[in-house]
CSV table of C-alpha atoms in Angstrom, one decimal:
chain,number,residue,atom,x,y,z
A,1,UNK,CA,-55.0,7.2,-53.3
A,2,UNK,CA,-54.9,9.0,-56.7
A,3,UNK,CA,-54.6,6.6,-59.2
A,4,UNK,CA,-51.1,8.1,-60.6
A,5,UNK,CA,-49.6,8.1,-57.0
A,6,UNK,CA,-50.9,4.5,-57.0
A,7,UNK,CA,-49.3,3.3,-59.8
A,8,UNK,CA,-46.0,4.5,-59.9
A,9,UNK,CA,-45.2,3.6,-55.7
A,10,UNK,CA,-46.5,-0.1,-57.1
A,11,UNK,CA,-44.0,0.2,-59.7
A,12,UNK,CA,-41.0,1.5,-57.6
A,13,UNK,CA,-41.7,-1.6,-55.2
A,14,UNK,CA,-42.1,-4.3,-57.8
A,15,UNK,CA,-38.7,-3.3,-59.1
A,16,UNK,CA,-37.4,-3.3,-55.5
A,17,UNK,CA,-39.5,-7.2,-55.4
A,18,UNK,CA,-37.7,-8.3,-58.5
A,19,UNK,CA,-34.5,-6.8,-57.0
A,20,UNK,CA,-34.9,-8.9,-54.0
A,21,UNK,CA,-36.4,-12.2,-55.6
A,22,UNK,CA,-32.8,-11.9,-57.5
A,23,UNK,CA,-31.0,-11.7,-54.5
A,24,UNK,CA,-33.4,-14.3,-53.0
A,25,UNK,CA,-32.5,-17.0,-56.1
A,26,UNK,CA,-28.9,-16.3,-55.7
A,27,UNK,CA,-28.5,-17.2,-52.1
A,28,UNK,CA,-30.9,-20.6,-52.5
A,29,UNK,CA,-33.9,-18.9,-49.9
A,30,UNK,CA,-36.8,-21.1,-50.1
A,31,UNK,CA,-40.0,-18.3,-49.1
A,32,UNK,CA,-42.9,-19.5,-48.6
A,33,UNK,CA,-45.6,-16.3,-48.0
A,34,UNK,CA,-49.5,-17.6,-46.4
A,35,UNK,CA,-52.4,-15.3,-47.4
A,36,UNK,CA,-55.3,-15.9,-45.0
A,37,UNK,CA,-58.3,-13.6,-44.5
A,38,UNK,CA,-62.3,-13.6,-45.2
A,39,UNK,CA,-63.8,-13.4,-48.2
A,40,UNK,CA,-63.2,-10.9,-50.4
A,41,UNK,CA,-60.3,-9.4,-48.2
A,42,UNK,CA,-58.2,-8.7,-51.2
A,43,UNK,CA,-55.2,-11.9,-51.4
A,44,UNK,CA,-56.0,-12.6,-55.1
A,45,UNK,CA,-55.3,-9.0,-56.1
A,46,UNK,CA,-52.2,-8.9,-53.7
A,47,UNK,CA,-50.9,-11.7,-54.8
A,48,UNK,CA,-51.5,-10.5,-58.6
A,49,UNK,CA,-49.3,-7.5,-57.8
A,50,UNK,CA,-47.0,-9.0,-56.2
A,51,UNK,CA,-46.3,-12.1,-58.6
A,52,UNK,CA,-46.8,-9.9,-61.8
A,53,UNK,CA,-42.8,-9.3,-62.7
A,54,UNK,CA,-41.7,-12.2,-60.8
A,55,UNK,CA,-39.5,-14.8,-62.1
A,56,UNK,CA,-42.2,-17.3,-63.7
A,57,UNK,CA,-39.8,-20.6,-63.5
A,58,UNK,CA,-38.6,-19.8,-59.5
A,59,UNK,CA,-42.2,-18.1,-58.1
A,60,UNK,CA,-45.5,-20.4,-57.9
A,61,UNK,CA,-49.0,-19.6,-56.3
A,62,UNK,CA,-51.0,-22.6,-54.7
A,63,UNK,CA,-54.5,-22.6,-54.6
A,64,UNK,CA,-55.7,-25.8,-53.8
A,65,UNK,CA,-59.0,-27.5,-54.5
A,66,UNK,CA,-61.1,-29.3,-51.8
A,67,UNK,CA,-59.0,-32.2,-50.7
A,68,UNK,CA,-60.4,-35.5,-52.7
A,69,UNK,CA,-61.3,-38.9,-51.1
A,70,UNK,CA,-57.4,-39.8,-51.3
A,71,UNK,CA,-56.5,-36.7,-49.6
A,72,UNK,CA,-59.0,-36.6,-46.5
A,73,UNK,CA,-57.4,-40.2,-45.7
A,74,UNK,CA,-53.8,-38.5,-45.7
A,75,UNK,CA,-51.8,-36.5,-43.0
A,76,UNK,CA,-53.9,-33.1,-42.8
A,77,UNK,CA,-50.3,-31.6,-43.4
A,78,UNK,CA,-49.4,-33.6,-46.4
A,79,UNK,CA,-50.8,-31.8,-49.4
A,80,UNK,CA,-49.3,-28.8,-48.5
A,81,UNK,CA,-45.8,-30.7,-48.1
A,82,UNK,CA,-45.9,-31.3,-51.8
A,83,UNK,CA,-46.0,-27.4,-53.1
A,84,UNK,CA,-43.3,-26.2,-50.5
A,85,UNK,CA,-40.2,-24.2,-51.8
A,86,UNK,CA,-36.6,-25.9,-53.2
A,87,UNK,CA,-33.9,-23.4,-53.2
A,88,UNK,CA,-34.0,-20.2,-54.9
A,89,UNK,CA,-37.8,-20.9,-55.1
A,90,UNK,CA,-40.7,-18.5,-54.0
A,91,UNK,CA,-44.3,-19.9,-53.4
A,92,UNK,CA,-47.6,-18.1,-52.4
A,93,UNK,CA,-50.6,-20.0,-50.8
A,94,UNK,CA,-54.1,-18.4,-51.4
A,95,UNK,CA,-55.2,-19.8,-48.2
A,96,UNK,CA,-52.9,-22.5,-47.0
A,97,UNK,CA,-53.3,-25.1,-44.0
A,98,UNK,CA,-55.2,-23.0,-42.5
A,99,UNK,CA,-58.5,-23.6,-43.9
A,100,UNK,CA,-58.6,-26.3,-40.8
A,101,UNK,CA,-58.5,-23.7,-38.7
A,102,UNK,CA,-61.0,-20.8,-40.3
A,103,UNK,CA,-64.0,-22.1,-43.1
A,104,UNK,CA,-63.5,-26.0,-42.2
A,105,UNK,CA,-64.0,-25.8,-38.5
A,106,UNK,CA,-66.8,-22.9,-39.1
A,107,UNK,CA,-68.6,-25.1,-41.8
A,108,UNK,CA,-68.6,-27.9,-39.9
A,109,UNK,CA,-65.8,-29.8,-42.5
A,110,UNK,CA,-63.8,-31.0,-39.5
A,111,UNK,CA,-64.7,-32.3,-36.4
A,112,UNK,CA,-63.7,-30.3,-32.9
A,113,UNK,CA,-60.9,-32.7,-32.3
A,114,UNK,CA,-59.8,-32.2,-36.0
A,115,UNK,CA,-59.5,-28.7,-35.1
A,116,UNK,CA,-58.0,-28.9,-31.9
A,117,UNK,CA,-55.3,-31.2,-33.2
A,118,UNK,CA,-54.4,-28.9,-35.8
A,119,UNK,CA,-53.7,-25.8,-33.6
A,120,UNK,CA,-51.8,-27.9,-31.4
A,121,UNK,CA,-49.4,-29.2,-34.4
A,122,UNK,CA,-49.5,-26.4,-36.8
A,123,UNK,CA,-46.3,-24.8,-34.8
A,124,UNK,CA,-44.9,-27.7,-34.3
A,125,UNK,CA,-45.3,-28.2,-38.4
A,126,UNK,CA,-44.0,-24.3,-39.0
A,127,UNK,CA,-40.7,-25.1,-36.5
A,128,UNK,CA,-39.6,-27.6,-38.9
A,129,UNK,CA,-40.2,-25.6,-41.8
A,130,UNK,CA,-38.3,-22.7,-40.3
A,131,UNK,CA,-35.7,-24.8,-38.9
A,132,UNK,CA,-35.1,-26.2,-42.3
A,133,UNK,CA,-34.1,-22.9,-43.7
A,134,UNK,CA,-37.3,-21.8,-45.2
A,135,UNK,CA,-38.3,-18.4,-44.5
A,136,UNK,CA,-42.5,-18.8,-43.7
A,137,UNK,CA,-43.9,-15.0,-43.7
A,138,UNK,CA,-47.8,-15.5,-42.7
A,139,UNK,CA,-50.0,-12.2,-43.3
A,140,UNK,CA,-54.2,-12.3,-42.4
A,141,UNK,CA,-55.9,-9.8,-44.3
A,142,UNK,CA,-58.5,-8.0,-41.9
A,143,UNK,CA,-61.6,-6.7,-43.3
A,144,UNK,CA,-65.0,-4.9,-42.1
A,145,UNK,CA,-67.9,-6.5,-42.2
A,146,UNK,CA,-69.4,-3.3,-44.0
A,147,UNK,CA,-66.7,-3.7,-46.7
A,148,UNK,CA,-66.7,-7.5,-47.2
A,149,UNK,CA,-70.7,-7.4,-48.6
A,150,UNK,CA,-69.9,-4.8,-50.8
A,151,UNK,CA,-67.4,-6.5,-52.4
A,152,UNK,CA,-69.5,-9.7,-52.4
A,153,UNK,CA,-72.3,-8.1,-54.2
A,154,UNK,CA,-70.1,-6.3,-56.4
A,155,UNK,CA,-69.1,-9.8,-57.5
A,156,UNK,CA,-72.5,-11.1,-58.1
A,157,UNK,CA,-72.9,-8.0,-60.9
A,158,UNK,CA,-69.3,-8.0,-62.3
A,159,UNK,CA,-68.9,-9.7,-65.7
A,160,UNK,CA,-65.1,-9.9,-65.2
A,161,UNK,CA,-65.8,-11.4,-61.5
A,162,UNK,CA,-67.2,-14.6,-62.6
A,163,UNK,CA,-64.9,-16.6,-61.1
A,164,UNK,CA,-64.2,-15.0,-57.7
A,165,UNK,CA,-67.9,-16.2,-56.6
A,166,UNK,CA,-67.9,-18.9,-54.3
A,167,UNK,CA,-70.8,-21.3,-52.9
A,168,UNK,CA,-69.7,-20.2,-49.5
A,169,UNK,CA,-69.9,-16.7,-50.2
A,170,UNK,CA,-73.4,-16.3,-48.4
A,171,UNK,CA,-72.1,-17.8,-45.7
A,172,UNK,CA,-69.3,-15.4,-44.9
A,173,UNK,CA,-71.7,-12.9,-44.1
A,174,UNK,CA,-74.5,-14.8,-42.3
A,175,UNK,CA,-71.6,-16.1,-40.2
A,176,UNK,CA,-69.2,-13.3,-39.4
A,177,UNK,CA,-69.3,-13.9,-35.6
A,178,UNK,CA,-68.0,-17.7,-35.9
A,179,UNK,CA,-65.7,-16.9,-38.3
A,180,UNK,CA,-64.3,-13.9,-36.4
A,181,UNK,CA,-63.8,-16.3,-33.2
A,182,UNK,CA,-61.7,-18.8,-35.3
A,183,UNK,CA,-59.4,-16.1,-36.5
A,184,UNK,CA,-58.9,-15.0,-32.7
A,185,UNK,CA,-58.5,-18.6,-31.8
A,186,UNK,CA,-56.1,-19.3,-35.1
A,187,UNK,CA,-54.3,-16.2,-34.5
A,188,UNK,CA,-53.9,-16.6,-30.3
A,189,UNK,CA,-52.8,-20.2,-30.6
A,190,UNK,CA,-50.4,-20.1,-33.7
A,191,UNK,CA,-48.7,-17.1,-33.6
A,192,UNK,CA,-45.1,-17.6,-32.6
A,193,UNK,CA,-42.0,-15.8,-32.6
A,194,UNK,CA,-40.8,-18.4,-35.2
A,195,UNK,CA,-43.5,-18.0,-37.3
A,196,UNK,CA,-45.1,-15.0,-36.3
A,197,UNK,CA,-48.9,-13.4,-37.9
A,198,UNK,CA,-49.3,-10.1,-39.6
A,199,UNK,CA,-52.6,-8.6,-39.5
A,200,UNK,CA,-53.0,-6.0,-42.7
A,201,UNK,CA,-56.3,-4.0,-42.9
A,202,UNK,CA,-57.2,-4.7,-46.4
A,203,UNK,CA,-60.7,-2.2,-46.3
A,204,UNK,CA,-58.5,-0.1,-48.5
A,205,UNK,CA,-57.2,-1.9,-51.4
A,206,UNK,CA,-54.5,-0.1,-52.8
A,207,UNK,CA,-53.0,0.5,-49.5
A,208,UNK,CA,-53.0,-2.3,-48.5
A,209,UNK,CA,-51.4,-3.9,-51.4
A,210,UNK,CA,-48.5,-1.1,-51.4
A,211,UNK,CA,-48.1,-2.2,-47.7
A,212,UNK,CA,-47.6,-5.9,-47.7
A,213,UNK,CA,-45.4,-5.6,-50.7
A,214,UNK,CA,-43.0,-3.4,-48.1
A,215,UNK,CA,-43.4,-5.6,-45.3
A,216,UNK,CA,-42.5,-8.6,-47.3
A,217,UNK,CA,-39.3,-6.8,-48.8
A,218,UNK,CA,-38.6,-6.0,-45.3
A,219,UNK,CA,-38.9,-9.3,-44.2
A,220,UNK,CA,-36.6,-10.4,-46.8
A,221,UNK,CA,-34.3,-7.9,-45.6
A,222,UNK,CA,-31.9,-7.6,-49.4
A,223,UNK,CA,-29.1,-5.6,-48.8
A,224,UNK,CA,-29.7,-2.0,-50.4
A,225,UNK,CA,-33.4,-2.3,-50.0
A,226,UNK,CA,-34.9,0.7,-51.0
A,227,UNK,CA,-38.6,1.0,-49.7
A,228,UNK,CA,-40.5,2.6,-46.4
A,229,UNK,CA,-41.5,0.6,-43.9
A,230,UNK,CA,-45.1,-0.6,-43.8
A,231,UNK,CA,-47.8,1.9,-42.6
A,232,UNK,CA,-48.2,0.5,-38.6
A,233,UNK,CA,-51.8,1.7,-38.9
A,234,UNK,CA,-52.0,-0.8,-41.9
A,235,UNK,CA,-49.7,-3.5,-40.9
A,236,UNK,CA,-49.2,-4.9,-37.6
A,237,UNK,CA,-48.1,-8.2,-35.5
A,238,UNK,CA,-50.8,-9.6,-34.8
A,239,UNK,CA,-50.5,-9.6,-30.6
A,240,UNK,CA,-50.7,-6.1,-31.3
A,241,UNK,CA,-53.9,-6.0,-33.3
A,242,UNK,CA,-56.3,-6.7,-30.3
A,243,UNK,CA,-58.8,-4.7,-30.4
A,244,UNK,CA,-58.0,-3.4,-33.6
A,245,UNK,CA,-59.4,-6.3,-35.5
A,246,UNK,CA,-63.2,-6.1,-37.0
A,247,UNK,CA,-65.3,-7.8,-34.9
């Protein structure tokens, strides 16, 4: 996209955001929005433009560290519990629960029942949440292969891009193939009609950015929205993404 056009849709849908997050805070919604995806699929700059004009006191982003020695002894659920939503409140995860189900049972950080356990109670977990009156909007970022290492180099060269680098950041490439079958396994087993996945191609940024921001305005549905729907080519539910995913 030219960088003009760019920048002034983002614009006209961060108004309509802050528009809806106003709405959001007057009728007490407690959102909670999951970003999942590979490596270098784009969250932290969605989230960036998303969270930019938001209200600071009612809108948080989680990010949570490895779990400590406490933490592995807990509920697997538990430390997520903590950062959920009061009313009027929005929160973001950059990577959520999930990690059970994508780099921990990949990396070998859980065991195979571990795994199993948590695809089995993750609904069960989200059918609370929803039925409490929290509205859970789950998006997975999809990204090529081809487009993931050049964004991992890029960050190896980048002096602003410090702090993206990860450990595991060799491993995402060395293995895509597991990691692929554990988003098909994640997404088949945990994708309900209460808590449904969204699958966004992310291989272009900007697009993709432009396009989440309208699907989560449409999902908050604030009367006198004004914003497209998402591109279906960009966004999709994710039991129609098969086959469309990258492999």
């Amino acid at each position: 996209m030219a960088k003009d056009s760019y920048a002034d849709t983002l614009e006209a849908l961060q108004i309509q955001l802050v528009e809806s997050q106003a709405w959001a805070i007057e009728q007490g919604m407690k959102i909670v929005i999951v970003f999942e995806g590979r490596d270098a699929a784009g969250k932290d700059g969605a989230i960036k433009r998303m969270t930019e004009f938001m209200a600071p006191r009612q809108t948080r982003v989680v990010a949570l560290p490895k779990p400590n020695d406490r933490e592995l002894s807990q509920w697997y659920f538990q430390r997520y519990t903590a950062h959920l939503p009061a009313a009027g409140e929005t929160v973001f995860f950059n990577r959520s629960w999930y990690n059970r189900a994508g780099v921990e049972a990949v990396m070998g950080f859980c065991t195979v029942a571990q795994h199993e356990r948590f695809l089995h109670d993750a609904p069960h977990f989200e059918r609370m949440l929803t039925q409490s009156g929290t509205i859970l909007i789950k998006l997975w970022l999809d990204i090529s292969q081809e487009e993931q290492s050049r964004r991992l180099d890029e960050r190896t060269t980048h002096p602003l891009k410090r702090f993206k680098i990860s450990p595991l950041d060799g491993e995402a490439q060395a293995r895509w193939s597991d990691y692929s079958a554990a988003r098909d396994q994640m997404l088949e087993r945990t994708h309900m009609d209460y808590a449904p996945w969204t699958v966004v191609a992310t291989d272009n940024k900007k697009k993709a950015r432009l396009n989440i921001i309208r699907h989560v305005l449409h999902q908050l549905g604030r009367p006198g929205l004004e914003a497209k729907q998402p591109d279906p080519d960009i966004v999709m539910s994710a039991d129609k993404a098969k086959g469309l995913l990258a492999p």
